[in-house]
PDB file of C-alpha atoms and ligand atoms in Angstrom:
ATOM      1  CA  MET A   1     -11.352  -0.566  -7.711  1.00 44.00           C
ATOM      2  CA  SER A   2     -14.966   0.337  -7.791  1.00 68.00           C
ATOM      3  CA  GLU A   3     -17.369   1.674  -5.144  1.00 64.00           C
ATOM      4  CA  HIS A   4     -19.930  -0.990  -6.810  1.00 77.00           C
ATOM      5  CA  SER A   5     -19.436  -4.445  -7.919  1.00 88.00           C
ATOM      6  CA  THR A   6     -22.091  -6.733  -9.972  1.00 90.00           C
ATOM      7  CA  ILE A   7     -20.048  -9.798  -8.294  1.00 93.00           C
ATOM      8  CA  GLU A   8     -23.460 -11.397  -6.512  1.00 93.00           C
ATOM      9  CA  TRP A   9     -21.774 -11.604  -3.378  1.00 96.00           C
ATOM     10  CA  THR A  10     -20.153  -8.203  -2.544  1.00 97.00           C
ATOM     11  CA  GLU A  11     -21.095  -4.557  -3.007  1.00 97.00           C
ATOM     12  CA  ALA A  12     -17.797  -3.314  -3.956  1.00 97.00           C
ATOM     13  CA  THR A  13     -14.241  -3.994  -4.838  1.00 97.00           C
ATOM     14  CA  TRP A  14     -10.585  -2.602  -3.658  1.00 97.00           C
ATOM     15  CA  ASN A  15      -7.581  -3.285  -5.203  1.00 97.00           C
ATOM     16  CA  PRO A  16      -4.411  -2.174  -3.387  1.00 96.00           C
ATOM     17  CA  VAL A  17      -2.547  -4.784  -5.742  1.00 96.00           C
ATOM     18  CA  ARG A  18      -3.147  -5.271  -9.378  1.00 96.00           C
ATOM     19  CA  GLY A  19      -2.098  -8.232 -11.442  1.00 97.00           C
ATOM     20  CA  CYS A  20      -1.363 -11.899 -10.458  1.00 97.00           C
ATOM     21  CA  GLN A  21       0.357 -15.019 -11.438  1.00 96.00           C
ATOM     22  CA  LYS A  22      -1.796 -18.534 -12.123  1.00 97.00           C
ATOM     23  CA  ILE A  23      -1.170 -20.976  -9.625  1.00 97.00           C
ATOM     24  CA  SER A  24      -3.979 -23.856 -10.341  1.00 98.00           C
ATOM     25  CA  PRO A  25      -6.607 -24.908 -12.460  1.00 98.00           C
ATOM     26  CA  GLY A  26      -9.062 -22.748 -11.364  1.00 97.00           C
ATOM     27  CA  CYS A  27      -7.006 -19.761 -13.000  1.00 97.00           C
ATOM     28  CA  LYS A  28      -6.958 -20.934 -16.495  1.00 96.00           C
ATOM     29  CA  HIS A  29      -9.799 -18.578 -17.415  1.00 96.00           C
ATOM     30  CA  CYS A  30      -8.944 -15.843 -14.978  1.00 96.00           C
ATOM     31  CA  TYR A  31     -11.554 -13.012 -15.313  1.00 94.00           C
ATOM     32  CA  ALA A  32      -9.126 -10.667 -13.996  1.00 96.00           C
ATOM     33  CA  GLU A  33      -6.439 -11.242 -16.372  1.00 97.00           C
ATOM     34  CA  THR A  34      -8.618 -11.225 -19.193  1.00 96.00           C
ATOM     35  CA  PHE A  35      -9.938  -7.710 -18.257  1.00 96.00           C
ATOM     36  CA  ALA A  36      -6.417  -6.452 -17.872  1.00 97.00           C
ATOM     37  CA  GLU A  37      -4.618  -7.751 -20.491  1.00 97.00           C
ATOM     38  CA  ARG A  38      -6.927  -5.716 -23.017  1.00 97.00           C
ATOM     39  CA  PHE A  39      -5.360  -2.406 -21.472  1.00 97.00           C
ATOM     40  CA  ARG A  40      -1.540  -3.449 -21.602  1.00 96.00           C
ATOM     41  CA  GLY A  41      -0.063  -0.932 -23.132  1.00 95.00           C
ATOM     42  CA  VAL A  42      -2.905   1.629 -22.777  1.00 96.00           C
ATOM     43  CA  ARG A  43      -1.385   4.617 -21.577  1.00 96.00           C
ATOM     44  CA  GLY A  44      -2.473   6.076 -18.221  1.00 95.00           C
ATOM     45  CA  HIS A  45      -4.958   3.165 -18.063  1.00 96.00           C
ATOM     46  CA  PRO A  46      -5.132   1.418 -14.194  1.00 94.00           C
ATOM     47  CA  TYR A  47      -4.070  -1.556 -16.642  1.00 96.00           C
ATOM     48  CA  GLU A  48      -1.493  -0.246 -18.873  1.00 95.00           C
ATOM     49  CA  HIS A  49       0.833  -2.746 -17.483  1.00 94.00           C
ATOM     50  CA  GLY A  50      -1.977  -5.575 -18.048  1.00 96.00           C
ATOM     51  CA  PHE A  51      -1.906  -8.492 -15.593  1.00 96.00           C
ATOM     52  CA  ASP A  52       1.797  -7.921 -14.214  1.00 96.00           C
ATOM     53  CA  PRO A  53       1.625  -7.797 -10.282  1.00 96.00           C
ATOM     54  CA  ARG A  54       1.951  -4.592  -8.515  1.00 95.00           C
ATOM     55  CA  LEU A  55       1.496  -2.501  -5.659  1.00 94.00           C
ATOM     56  CA  VAL A  56      -0.939   0.132  -5.900  1.00 93.00           C
ATOM     57  CA  PRO A  57      -0.283   2.318  -2.929  1.00 91.00           C
ATOM     58  CA  ASP A  58      -2.466   4.975  -4.095  1.00 90.00           C
ATOM     59  CA  LYS A  59      -5.187   2.692  -3.521  1.00 93.00           C
ATOM     60  CA  LEU A  60      -4.415   1.879   0.100  1.00 91.00           C
ATOM     61  CA  LEU A  61      -6.637   4.464   1.855  1.00 90.00           C
ATOM     62  CA  GLU A  62      -9.614   4.294  -0.645  1.00 93.00           C
ATOM     63  CA  PRO A  63     -12.261   2.278   2.154  1.00 95.00           C
ATOM     64  CA  LEU A  64     -12.020   5.771   3.905  1.00 92.00           C
ATOM     65  CA  SER A  65     -13.262   8.232   1.433  1.00 91.00           C
ATOM     66  CA  TRP A  66     -16.222   6.024   0.864  1.00 94.00           C
ATOM     67  CA  ALA A  67     -19.155   7.966   2.117  1.00 94.00           C
ATOM     68  CA  SER A  68     -21.541   4.696   3.445  1.00 96.00           C
ATOM     69  CA  PRO A  69     -20.400   1.141   4.912  1.00 97.00           C
ATOM     70  CA  LYS A  70     -19.956  -1.413   2.050  1.00 97.00           C
ATOM     71  CA  THR A  71     -19.335  -5.052   1.848  1.00 98.00           C
ATOM     72  CA  VAL A  72     -15.629  -4.932  -0.237  1.00 98.00           C
ATOM     73  CA  PHE A  73     -14.157  -7.773  -1.911  1.00 98.00           C
ATOM     74  CA  VAL A  74     -10.528  -7.463  -1.279  1.00 98.00           C
ATOM     75  CA  ASN A  75      -8.199  -7.304  -4.758  1.00 97.00           C
ATOM     76  CA  SER A  76     -10.691  -8.491  -6.759  1.00 97.00           C
ATOM     77  CA  MET A  77      -8.090  -8.210  -9.654  1.00 97.00           C
ATOM     78  CA  SER A  78      -5.368  -9.934  -7.853  1.00 98.00           C
ATOM     79  CA  ASP A  79      -4.202 -12.273  -5.250  1.00 98.00           C
ATOM     80  CA  LEU A  80      -2.914 -10.368  -1.915  1.00 98.00           C
ATOM     81  CA  PHE A  81      -0.956 -13.532  -0.915  1.00 98.00           C
ATOM     82  CA  GLN A  82       0.895 -14.054  -3.611  1.00 97.00           C
ATOM     83  CA  ASP A  83       4.682 -14.461  -2.785  1.00 95.00           C
ATOM     84  CA  VAL A  84       5.651 -11.028  -5.250  1.00 94.00           C
ATOM     85  CA  VAL A  85       3.561  -8.790  -2.147  1.00 95.00           C
ATOM     86  CA  PRO A  86       5.889  -8.202   0.671  1.00 95.00           C
ATOM     87  CA  ASP A  87       4.450  -8.850   4.016  1.00 94.00           C
ATOM     88  CA  GLY A  88       4.804  -5.157   4.957  1.00 93.00           C
ATOM     89  CA  TYR A  89       2.228  -4.268   2.245  1.00 93.00           C
ATOM     90  CA  ILE A  90      -0.211  -7.004   3.154  1.00 96.00           C
ATOM     91  CA  MET A  91      -0.030  -5.593   6.949  1.00 94.00           C
ATOM     92  CA  ALA A  92      -0.560  -1.947   5.495  1.00 92.00           C
ATOM     93  CA  VAL A  93      -3.754  -3.559   3.775  1.00 95.00           C
ATOM     94  CA  ALA A  94      -4.753  -5.133   7.096  1.00 96.00           C
ATOM     95  CA  GLU A  95      -4.365  -1.995   8.797  1.00 92.00           C
ATOM     96  CA  VAL A  96      -6.875  -0.074   6.616  1.00 93.00           C
ATOM     97  CA  MET A  97      -9.460  -2.514   7.210  1.00 96.00           C
ATOM     98  CA  LEU A  98      -9.066  -2.442  11.196  1.00 95.00           C
ATOM     99  CA  ARG A  99      -9.084   1.342  11.035  1.00 92.00           C
ATOM    100  CA  THR A 100     -12.348   1.107   8.696  1.00 95.00           C
ATOM    101  CA  PRO A 101     -14.654  -1.613  11.021  1.00 97.00           C
ATOM    102  CA  TRP A 102     -17.732   0.135   9.558  1.00 97.00           C
ATOM    103  CA  HIS A 103     -16.864  -1.891   6.166  1.00 98.00           C
ATOM    104  CA  THR A 104     -17.152  -5.358   6.019  1.00 98.00           C
ATOM    105  CA  TYR A 105     -14.152  -7.545   4.172  1.00 98.00           C
ATOM    106  CA  GLN A 106     -13.797 -10.282   2.056  1.00 98.00           C
ATOM    107  CA  VAL A 107     -10.082 -11.435   1.536  1.00 98.00           C
ATOM    108  CA  LEU A 108      -9.917 -14.348  -0.833  1.00 98.00           C
ATOM    109  CA  THR A 109      -6.833 -16.312  -1.995  1.00 98.00           C
ATOM    110  CA  LYS A 110      -5.601 -19.532  -3.573  1.00 98.00           C
ATOM    111  CA  ARG A 111      -2.132 -19.032  -1.288  1.00 98.00           C
ATOM    112  CA  SER A 112      -3.686 -20.251   1.700  1.00 98.00           C
ATOM    113  CA  THR A 113      -0.306 -21.650   3.411  1.00 98.00           C
ATOM    114  CA  ARG A 114       0.775 -18.100   3.163  1.00 98.00           C
ATOM    115  CA  MET A 115      -2.382 -16.723   4.641  1.00 98.00           C
ATOM    116  CA  GLU A 116      -2.483 -19.071   7.385  1.00 98.00           C
ATOM    117  CA  ALA A 117       0.797 -18.525   8.497  1.00 98.00           C
ATOM    118  CA  MET A 118       0.374 -14.823   8.619  1.00 98.00           C
ATOM    119  CA  LEU A 119      -3.048 -14.895  10.396  1.00 98.00           C
ATOM    120  CA  ARG A 120      -1.214 -16.892  13.152  1.00 98.00           C
ATOM    121  CA  THR A 121       1.520 -14.308  13.574  1.00 98.00           C
ATOM    122  CA  ARG A 122       1.538 -10.557  11.836  1.00 97.00           C
ATOM    123  CA  LEU A 123      -2.028 -10.450  11.367  1.00 98.00           C
ATOM    124  CA  ARG A 124      -3.551 -11.968  14.254  1.00 98.00           C
ATOM    125  CA  SER A 125      -5.358  -8.635  15.320  1.00 97.00           C
ATOM    126  CA  ALA A 126      -7.030  -9.022  11.705  1.00 98.00           C
ATOM    127  CA  ALA A 127      -7.845 -12.600  11.882  1.00 98.00           C
ATOM    128  CA  ALA A 128      -9.828 -11.911  15.410  1.00 98.00           C
ATOM    129  CA  ALA A 129     -11.891  -9.239  13.573  1.00 98.00           C
ATOM    130  CA  SER A 130     -15.513 -10.152  12.638  1.00 98.00           C
ATOM    131  CA  HIS A 131     -15.721  -7.411  10.174  1.00 98.00           C
ATOM    132  CA  ILE A 132     -12.973  -9.319   8.464  1.00 98.00           C
ATOM    133  CA  TRP A 133     -13.462 -12.193   6.413  1.00 98.00           C
ATOM    134  CA  TRP A 134     -10.821 -14.459   5.334  1.00 98.00           C
ATOM    135  CA  GLY A 135     -11.568 -17.307   2.345  1.00 98.00           C
ATOM    136  CA  VAL A 136      -9.967 -19.427   0.134  1.00 98.00           C
ATOM    137  CA  SER A 137     -10.813 -20.373  -3.855  1.00 98.00           C
ATOM    138  CA  VAL A 138     -11.506 -24.239  -3.826  1.00 98.00           C
ATOM    139  CA  GLU A 139     -12.196 -25.652  -7.738  1.00 98.00           C
ATOM    140  CA  ASP A 140     -11.098 -29.361  -7.574  1.00 98.00           C
ATOM    141  CA  ARG A 141      -9.979 -31.842  -4.907  1.00 98.00           C
ATOM    142  CA  LYS A 142      -6.059 -31.898  -5.925  1.00 98.00           C
ATOM    143  CA  TYR A 143      -5.569 -28.182  -5.291  1.00 98.00           C
ATOM    144  CA  GLY A 144      -8.914 -26.907  -3.721  1.00 98.00           C
ATOM    145  CA  LEU A 145      -9.438 -29.550  -0.578  1.00 98.00           C
ATOM    146  CA  PRO A 146      -6.069 -28.615   0.746  1.00 98.00           C
ATOM    147  CA  ARG A 147      -6.691 -24.871   1.123  1.00 98.00           C
ATOM    148  CA  ILE A 148      -9.941 -25.968   3.110  1.00 98.00           C
ATOM    149  CA  ASP A 149      -7.630 -27.387   5.816  1.00 97.00           C
ATOM    150  CA  ASP A 150      -5.165 -24.336   5.625  1.00 98.00           C
ATOM    151  CA  LEU A 151      -8.250 -22.203   6.180  1.00 98.00           C
ATOM    152  CA  ARG A 152      -9.630 -24.198   9.204  1.00 97.00           C
ATOM    153  CA  LYS A 153      -6.200 -24.387  10.930  1.00 97.00           C
ATOM    154  CA  SER A 154      -5.990 -20.635  10.896  1.00 98.00           C
ATOM    155  CA  PRO A 155      -7.378 -18.378  13.747  1.00 98.00           C
ATOM    156  CA  ALA A 156      -9.963 -16.357  11.664  1.00 98.00           C
ATOM    157  CA  GLN A 157     -12.885 -15.379  13.004  1.00 98.00           C
ATOM    158  CA  ILE A 158     -15.000 -15.666  10.171  1.00 98.00           C
ATOM    159  CA  ARG A 159     -13.984 -18.539   7.594  1.00 98.00           C
ATOM    160  CA  PHE A 160     -15.348 -18.789   3.885  1.00 98.00           C
ATOM    161  CA  LEU A 161     -14.731 -20.491   0.488  1.00 98.00           C
ATOM    162  CA  SER A 162     -15.531 -19.427  -2.883  1.00 98.00           C
ATOM    163  CA  ILE A 163     -15.839 -22.559  -4.727  1.00 98.00           C
ATOM    164  CA  GLU A 164     -15.893 -21.448  -8.078  1.00 98.00           C
ATOM    165  CA  PRO A 165     -15.246 -22.438 -10.870  1.00 98.00           C
ATOM    166  CA  LEU A 166     -16.512 -25.893  -9.564  1.00 98.00           C
ATOM    167  CA  LEU A 167     -14.710 -28.237 -11.641  1.00 98.00           C
ATOM    168  CA  GLU A 168     -15.528 -31.822 -10.617  1.00 98.00           C
ATOM    169  CA  ASP A 169     -17.278 -33.385  -7.952  1.00 98.00           C
ATOM    170  CA  LEU A 170     -15.867 -32.860  -4.278  1.00 97.00           C
ATOM    171  CA  GLY A 171     -18.062 -35.313  -3.065  1.00 92.00           C
ATOM    172  CA  ASP A 172     -18.754 -35.121   0.824  1.00 91.00           C
ATOM    173  CA  LEU A 173     -17.223 -32.376   2.454  1.00 96.00           C
ATOM    174  CA  ASP A 174     -16.608 -31.607   6.092  1.00 96.00           C
ATOM    175  CA  PHE A 175     -16.986 -28.030   6.540  1.00 97.00           C
ATOM    176  CA  ARG A 176     -16.749 -27.887  10.286  1.00 97.00           C
ATOM    177  CA  GLY A 177     -15.040 -24.604  11.541  1.00 97.00           C
ATOM    178  CA  ILE A 178     -16.250 -22.727   7.614  1.00 98.00           C
ATOM    179  CA  ASP A 179     -18.712 -20.092   8.120  1.00 98.00           C
ATOM    180  CA  TRP A 180     -19.679 -19.626   4.425  1.00 98.00           C
ATOM    181  CA  VAL A 181     -19.800 -21.426   1.467  1.00 98.00           C
ATOM    182  CA  ILE A 182     -20.105 -19.623  -2.266  1.00 98.00           C
ATOM    183  CA  VAL A 183     -20.622 -21.906  -4.987  1.00 98.00           C
ATOM    184  CA  GLY A 184     -20.800 -21.258  -8.634  1.00 97.00           C
ATOM    185  CA  GLY A 185     -20.019 -22.505 -12.585  1.00 97.00           C
ATOM    186  CA  GLU A 186     -17.410 -21.030 -14.691  1.00 96.00           C
ATOM    187  CA  SER A 187     -18.597 -18.253 -17.243  1.00 94.00           C
ATOM    188  CA  GLY A 188     -17.495 -17.138 -20.579  1.00 91.00           C
ATOM    189  CA  ALA A 189     -15.764 -18.437 -23.271  1.00 90.00           C
ATOM    190  CA  GLY A 190     -14.613 -22.104 -23.050  1.00 93.00           C
ATOM    191  CA  ALA A 191     -16.674 -22.268 -19.908  1.00 95.00           C
ATOM    192  CA  ARG A 192     -15.997 -25.976 -17.995  1.00 96.00           C
ATOM    193  CA  PRO A 193     -19.311 -27.267 -17.205  1.00 95.00           C
ATOM    194  CA  MET A 194     -20.610 -27.949 -13.625  1.00 97.00           C
ATOM    195  CA  LYS A 195     -23.370 -30.688 -12.892  1.00 97.00           C
ATOM    196  CA  LYS A 196     -26.257 -30.622 -10.519  1.00 97.00           C
ATOM    197  CA  GLU A 197     -25.415 -33.132  -8.447  1.00 98.00           C
ATOM    198  CA  TRP A 198     -22.118 -31.631  -7.404  1.00 98.00           C
ATOM    199  CA  VAL A 199     -23.630 -28.635  -6.146  1.00 98.00           C
ATOM    200  CA  LYS A 200     -26.330 -30.472  -4.319  1.00 98.00           C
ATOM    201  CA  ALA A 201     -23.456 -32.030  -2.633  1.00 98.00           C
ATOM    202  CA  ILE A 202     -22.100 -28.928  -1.080  1.00 98.00           C
ATOM    203  CA  ARG A 203     -25.316 -28.189  -0.241  1.00 98.00           C
ATOM    204  CA  ARG A 204     -25.730 -31.157   1.883  1.00 98.00           C
ATOM    205  CA  SER A 205     -22.339 -30.622   3.673  1.00 98.00           C
ATOM    206  CA  CYS A 206     -23.249 -26.975   4.460  1.00 98.00           C
ATOM    207  CA  ARG A 207     -26.430 -28.188   5.932  1.00 98.00           C
ATOM    208  CA  ASN A 208     -24.759 -30.718   7.716  1.00 97.00           C
ATOM    209  CA  ALA A 209     -22.096 -28.192   9.459  1.00 98.00           C
ATOM    210  CA  HIS A 210     -24.471 -25.249   9.840  1.00 98.00           C
ATOM    211  CA  ALA A 211     -22.433 -23.256   7.033  1.00 98.00           C
ATOM    212  CA  ARG A 212     -24.183 -20.757   5.247  1.00 98.00           C
ATOM    213  CA  PHE A 213     -24.558 -21.712   1.321  1.00 98.00           C
ATOM    214  CA  PHE A 214     -24.594 -19.161  -1.231  1.00 98.00           C
ATOM    215  CA  PHE A 215     -25.089 -20.146  -4.775  1.00 98.00           C
ATOM    216  CA  LYS A 216     -23.710 -17.896  -6.902  1.00 97.00           C
ATOM    217  CA  GLN A 217     -24.455 -18.995 -10.940  1.00 96.00           C
ATOM    218  CA  TRP A 218     -24.502 -21.876 -12.994  1.00 97.00           C
ATOM    219  CA  GLY A 219     -22.164 -20.290 -15.312  1.00 94.00           C
ATOM    220  CA  GLY A 220     -21.799 -21.171 -18.904  1.00 92.00           C
ATOM    221  CA  ILE A 221     -21.155 -19.299 -22.187  1.00 90.00           C
ATOM    222  CA  GLN A 222     -24.127 -17.192 -21.658  1.00 88.00           C
ATOM    223  CA  LYS A 223     -24.445 -17.331 -17.863  1.00 88.00           C
ATOM    224  CA  ARG A 224     -27.776 -15.227 -17.936  1.00 86.00           C
ATOM    225  CA  ARG A 225     -29.430 -17.845 -19.486  1.00 90.00           C
ATOM    226  CA  TYR A 226     -28.831 -20.450 -16.902  1.00 92.00           C
ATOM    227  CA  GLY A 227     -29.395 -17.939 -13.794  1.00 94.00           C
ATOM    228  CA  ARG A 228     -28.613 -18.765 -10.403  1.00 96.00           C
ATOM    229  CA  THR A 229     -31.608 -20.725  -8.743  1.00 96.00           C
ATOM    230  CA  LEU A 230     -31.153 -24.523  -7.459  1.00 96.00           C
ATOM    231  CA  ASP A 231     -34.085 -26.458  -7.075  1.00 96.00           C
ATOM    232  CA  GLY A 232     -36.399 -23.575  -7.575  1.00 96.00           C
ATOM    233  CA  ARG A 233     -35.095 -21.008  -5.403  1.00 97.00           C
ATOM    234  CA  THR A 234     -32.081 -18.828  -5.031  1.00 97.00           C
ATOM    235  CA  TYR A 235     -29.773 -19.231  -1.747  1.00 98.00           C
ATOM    236  CA  ASP A 236     -28.290 -16.182  -0.843  1.00 97.00           C
ATOM    237  CA  GLU A 237     -27.024 -16.880   2.984  1.00 98.00           C
ATOM    238  CA  MET A 238     -23.881 -15.071   4.342  1.00 97.00           C
ATOM    239  CA  PRO A 239     -22.824 -14.119   7.657  1.00 98.00           C
ATOM    240  CA  ALA A 240     -23.695 -11.157   9.291  1.00 98.00           C
ATOM    241  CA  GLN A 241     -22.078  -8.117   8.077  1.00 97.00           C
ATOM    242  CA  SER A 242     -20.717  -4.945  10.221  1.00 98.00           C
ATOM    243  CA  THR A 243     -23.055  -2.816  12.027  1.00 97.00           C
ATOM    244  CA  ILE A 244     -20.579  -0.486  13.351  1.00 97.00           C
ATOM    245  CA  GLN A 245     -21.592   3.308  12.401  1.00 97.00           C
ATOM    246  CA  ILE A 246     -19.642   5.226   9.734  1.00 97.00           C
ATOM    247  CA  PRO A 247     -17.880   8.498  11.305  1.00 95.00           C
ATOM    248  CA  PRO A 248     -18.769  11.661  10.097  1.00 93.00           C
ATOM    249  CA  ARG A 249     -16.669  13.099   6.849  1.00 90.00           C
ATOM    250  CA  GLN A 250     -14.562  15.097   8.760  1.00 89.00           C
ATOM    251  CA  GLU A 251     -13.632  12.285  11.321  1.00 89.00           C
ATOM    252  CA  ARG A 252     -12.414  10.087   8.455  1.00 88.00           C
ATOM    253  CA  LEU A 253     -10.417  12.601   6.945  1.00 82.00           C
ATOM    254  CA  LYS A 254      -8.986  13.479  10.378  1.00 82.00           C
ATOM    255  CA  LEU A 255      -8.502   9.574  10.332  1.00 78.00           C
ATOM    256  CA  ILE A 256      -6.471   9.624   6.901  1.00 72.00           C
ATOM    257  CA  TRP A 257      -4.564  12.559   8.219  1.00 62.00           C
ATOM    258  CA  ARG A 258      -3.430  10.969  11.769  1.00 65.00           C
ATOM    259  CA  SER A 259      -2.442   7.652   9.787  1.00 61.00           C
ATOM    260  CA  GLU A 260       1.043   7.776   9.145  1.00 62.00           C
ATOM    261  CA  PRO A 261       0.046   7.341   5.281  1.00 56.00           C
ATOM    262  CA  PRO A 262       1.368   3.949   4.122  1.00 58.00           C
ATOM    263  CA  THR A 263       1.381   4.970   0.893  1.00 59.00           C
ATOM    264  CA  ALA A 264       4.748   6.806   1.774  1.00 61.00           C
ATOM    265  CA  ASP A 265       6.324   3.446   1.859  1.00 71.00           C
ATOM    266  CA  TRP A 266       5.684   2.214  -1.134  1.00 77.00           C
ATOM    267  CA  SER A 267       6.162   2.408  -4.827  1.00 73.00           C
ATOM    268  CA  GLU A 268       3.772   1.329  -7.791  1.00 72.00           C
ATOM    269  CA  ALA A 269       7.017  -0.259  -9.311  1.00 66.00           C
ATOM    270  CA  PRO A 270       6.212  -3.818 -11.055  1.00 66.00           C
ATOM    271  CA  LEU A 271       6.569  -6.870  -9.029  1.00 72.00           C
ATOM    272  CA  VAL A 272       7.501  -9.176 -11.685  1.00 68.00           C
ATOM    273  CA  GLN A 273       7.553  -8.704 -15.494  1.00 63.00           C
ATOM    274  CA  LEU A 274       4.990 -11.521 -16.841  1.00 59.00           C
ATOM    275  CA  LYS A 275       6.132 -13.785 -19.404  1.00 55.00           C
ATOM    276  CA  PRO A 276       3.546 -15.654 -21.461  1.00 49.00           C
ATOM    277  CA  GLN A 277       1.800 -18.028 -18.646  1.00 52.00           C
ATOM    278  CA  PRO A 278       1.325 -21.927 -19.385  1.00 51.00           C
ATOM    279  CA  VAL A 279      -2.100 -22.468 -18.954  1.00 48.00           C
ATOM    280  CA  VAL A 280      -2.456 -25.246 -15.683  1.00 53.00           C
ATOM    281  CA  ALA A 281      -4.309 -27.965 -16.939  1.00 49.00           C
TER     282      ALA A 281
HETATM  283  S1  SF4 B   1      -5.134 -16.460  -8.355  1.00 84.22           S
HETATM  284 FE1  SF4 B   1      -7.029 -15.446  -9.011  1.00 84.22          FE
HETATM  285  S2  SF4 B   1      -6.606 -13.513  -9.700  1.00 84.22           S
HETATM  286 FE2  SF4 B   1      -4.374 -14.621  -9.460  1.00 84.22          FE
HETATM  287  S3  SF4 B   1      -4.746 -15.796 -11.866  1.00 84.22           S
HETATM  288 FE3  SF4 B   1      -5.627 -17.448 -10.421  1.00 84.22          FE
HETATM  289  S4  SF4 B   1      -7.728 -16.724 -10.670  1.00 84.22           S
HETATM  290 FE4  SF4 B   1      -6.488 -15.043 -11.539  1.00 84.22          FE
END
């Protein structure tokens, strides 16, 4: 969607899928839904269909067009592993990531069981690539902690957690096998509060397991007011990004030309028409 992102832990976003369906309490104030629904019915706008999940095959080759290496949040406006996205399309997204190893990709999902199953099978090559980081969202004990176990079981080379919005104390956690942990509070209207002790417990668990710790924000209704320092400092740790040199433009163009455009196999038809969704408590 954008060559530049204001999200603290990435540089760019890439959305070969748009729209999603709510699945757990962390989705209650989904920023992507709020943004997308503002444009429902606006003809010609990328979010003309609001937050209804849809494939965007025209976006598949976008990372090849970028002139510099980037750290890329994959599907910031959806969830790649939601049920309605076909396996073949997920594999097409993975194929683009594998062909562009000068970028570093961050794939984040709440559908951890499907991701784990695919990383073991059809996505095995992508799981083994160090420039593709695979992560799960965690917001509470009930829904979030089982996702950590799924991620740990997967053969991903780099595993990460986005613990945002952190909704309750998660206690002392076992982060063995986890490379990177992002923590943040909810922001915007109706933001649910996050306590300092909860964040400090996660920082402690990171130290115990040698996982990198990234503190994104305190959040709140006006997030700028509360900033992103913890005990007087910022925490911006993250795994090493790709150091592979980007090929010259001509070579990248050839790569596009040579690759059987995965765009041809897919259309942009809506995958599902969303009805007003109940808020998950
Ligand atoms: S899974 Fe992510 S993108 Fe999908 S509704 Fe929940 S918060 Fe939004």
